[in-house]
Amino acid sequence: MEKAWYVIHTYSGYENKVKANLEKRVESMNMGDKIFRIVVPMEDEVQIKDGKRKIVKRKVYPGYVMVEMVLTDASWYVVRNTPGVTGFVGTGNKPIPLREEEVDQILQQMGVEEPRPRIDVAVGENVRVTSGPFENFIGSIEEIMPDKGKLRVLVSMFGRETPIELDFNQIEKIG
């Protein structure tokens, strides 16, 4: 399972309380390997009061909290049953993850740059695919895209070199 960002609906005005409650539940229920970051999207806003400029944090999406998690029955249960959470955004009981571009845009708007994973491989090196449909295939790195956290690897399929795009965490260095 891959981690993705999901949006949960909360009682308006309780976003920070839900974030705190969920962080405590993640710790107490040992879900740190399934539920990662919890974000209340905020932005700085300048308010002028009594002739004085004051910068205040404003919720970009009141009533919503973003959660980076691997969706399993257990992680869904932990989030869904956190006090103040009214449900996931999605159809029926199936939460729909945000697209990567949407998450990047929201995090940039907040001034939170997503930490990019570092990788110690170079173009031309041989690697083994550790997960996904090409698991255990061996190939050589054709291109590294650090901004996306991805790389292109040439694997041999049906007697010809085929490029596949993988996340940094889907490969391991050989040797």
PDB file of C-alpha atoms in Angstrom, residues 134 137-140 153-164:
ATOM      1  CA  PHE A 134       8.079  -5.093 -11.401  1.00  0.00           C
ATOM      2  CA  PHE A 137      13.347  -6.972 -11.715  1.00  0.00           C
ATOM      3  CA  ILE A 138      16.888  -5.652 -12.102  1.00  0.00           C
ATOM      4  CA  GLY A 139      17.573  -2.646 -14.255  1.00  0.00           C
ATOM      5  CA  SER A 140      19.857   0.318 -14.784  1.00  0.00           C
ATOM      6  CA  VAL A 153      14.873   2.554 -14.750  1.00  0.00           C
ATOM      7  CA  LEU A 154      15.480   0.415 -17.833  1.00  0.00           C
ATOM      8  CA  VAL A 155      14.438  -3.191 -17.229  1.00  0.00           C
ATOM      9  CA  SER A 156      14.656  -6.076 -19.667  1.00  0.00           C
ATOM     10  CA  MET A 157      11.201  -7.334 -20.649  1.00  0.00           C
ATOM     11  CA  PHE A 158      10.428  -9.665 -23.535  1.00  0.00           C
ATOM     12  CA  GLY A 159      13.994  -9.296 -24.786  1.00  0.00           C
ATOM     13  CA  ARG A 160      14.042  -5.501 -24.979  1.00  0.00           C
ATOM     14  CA  GLU A 161      14.909  -2.633 -22.664  1.00  0.00           C
ATOM     15  CA  THR A 162      11.767  -1.013 -21.271  1.00  0.00           C
ATOM     16  CA  PRO A 163      11.782   2.216 -19.236  1.00  0.00           C
ATOM     17  CA  ILE A 164       9.660   2.213 -16.058  1.00  0.00           C
TER      18      ILE A 164
END
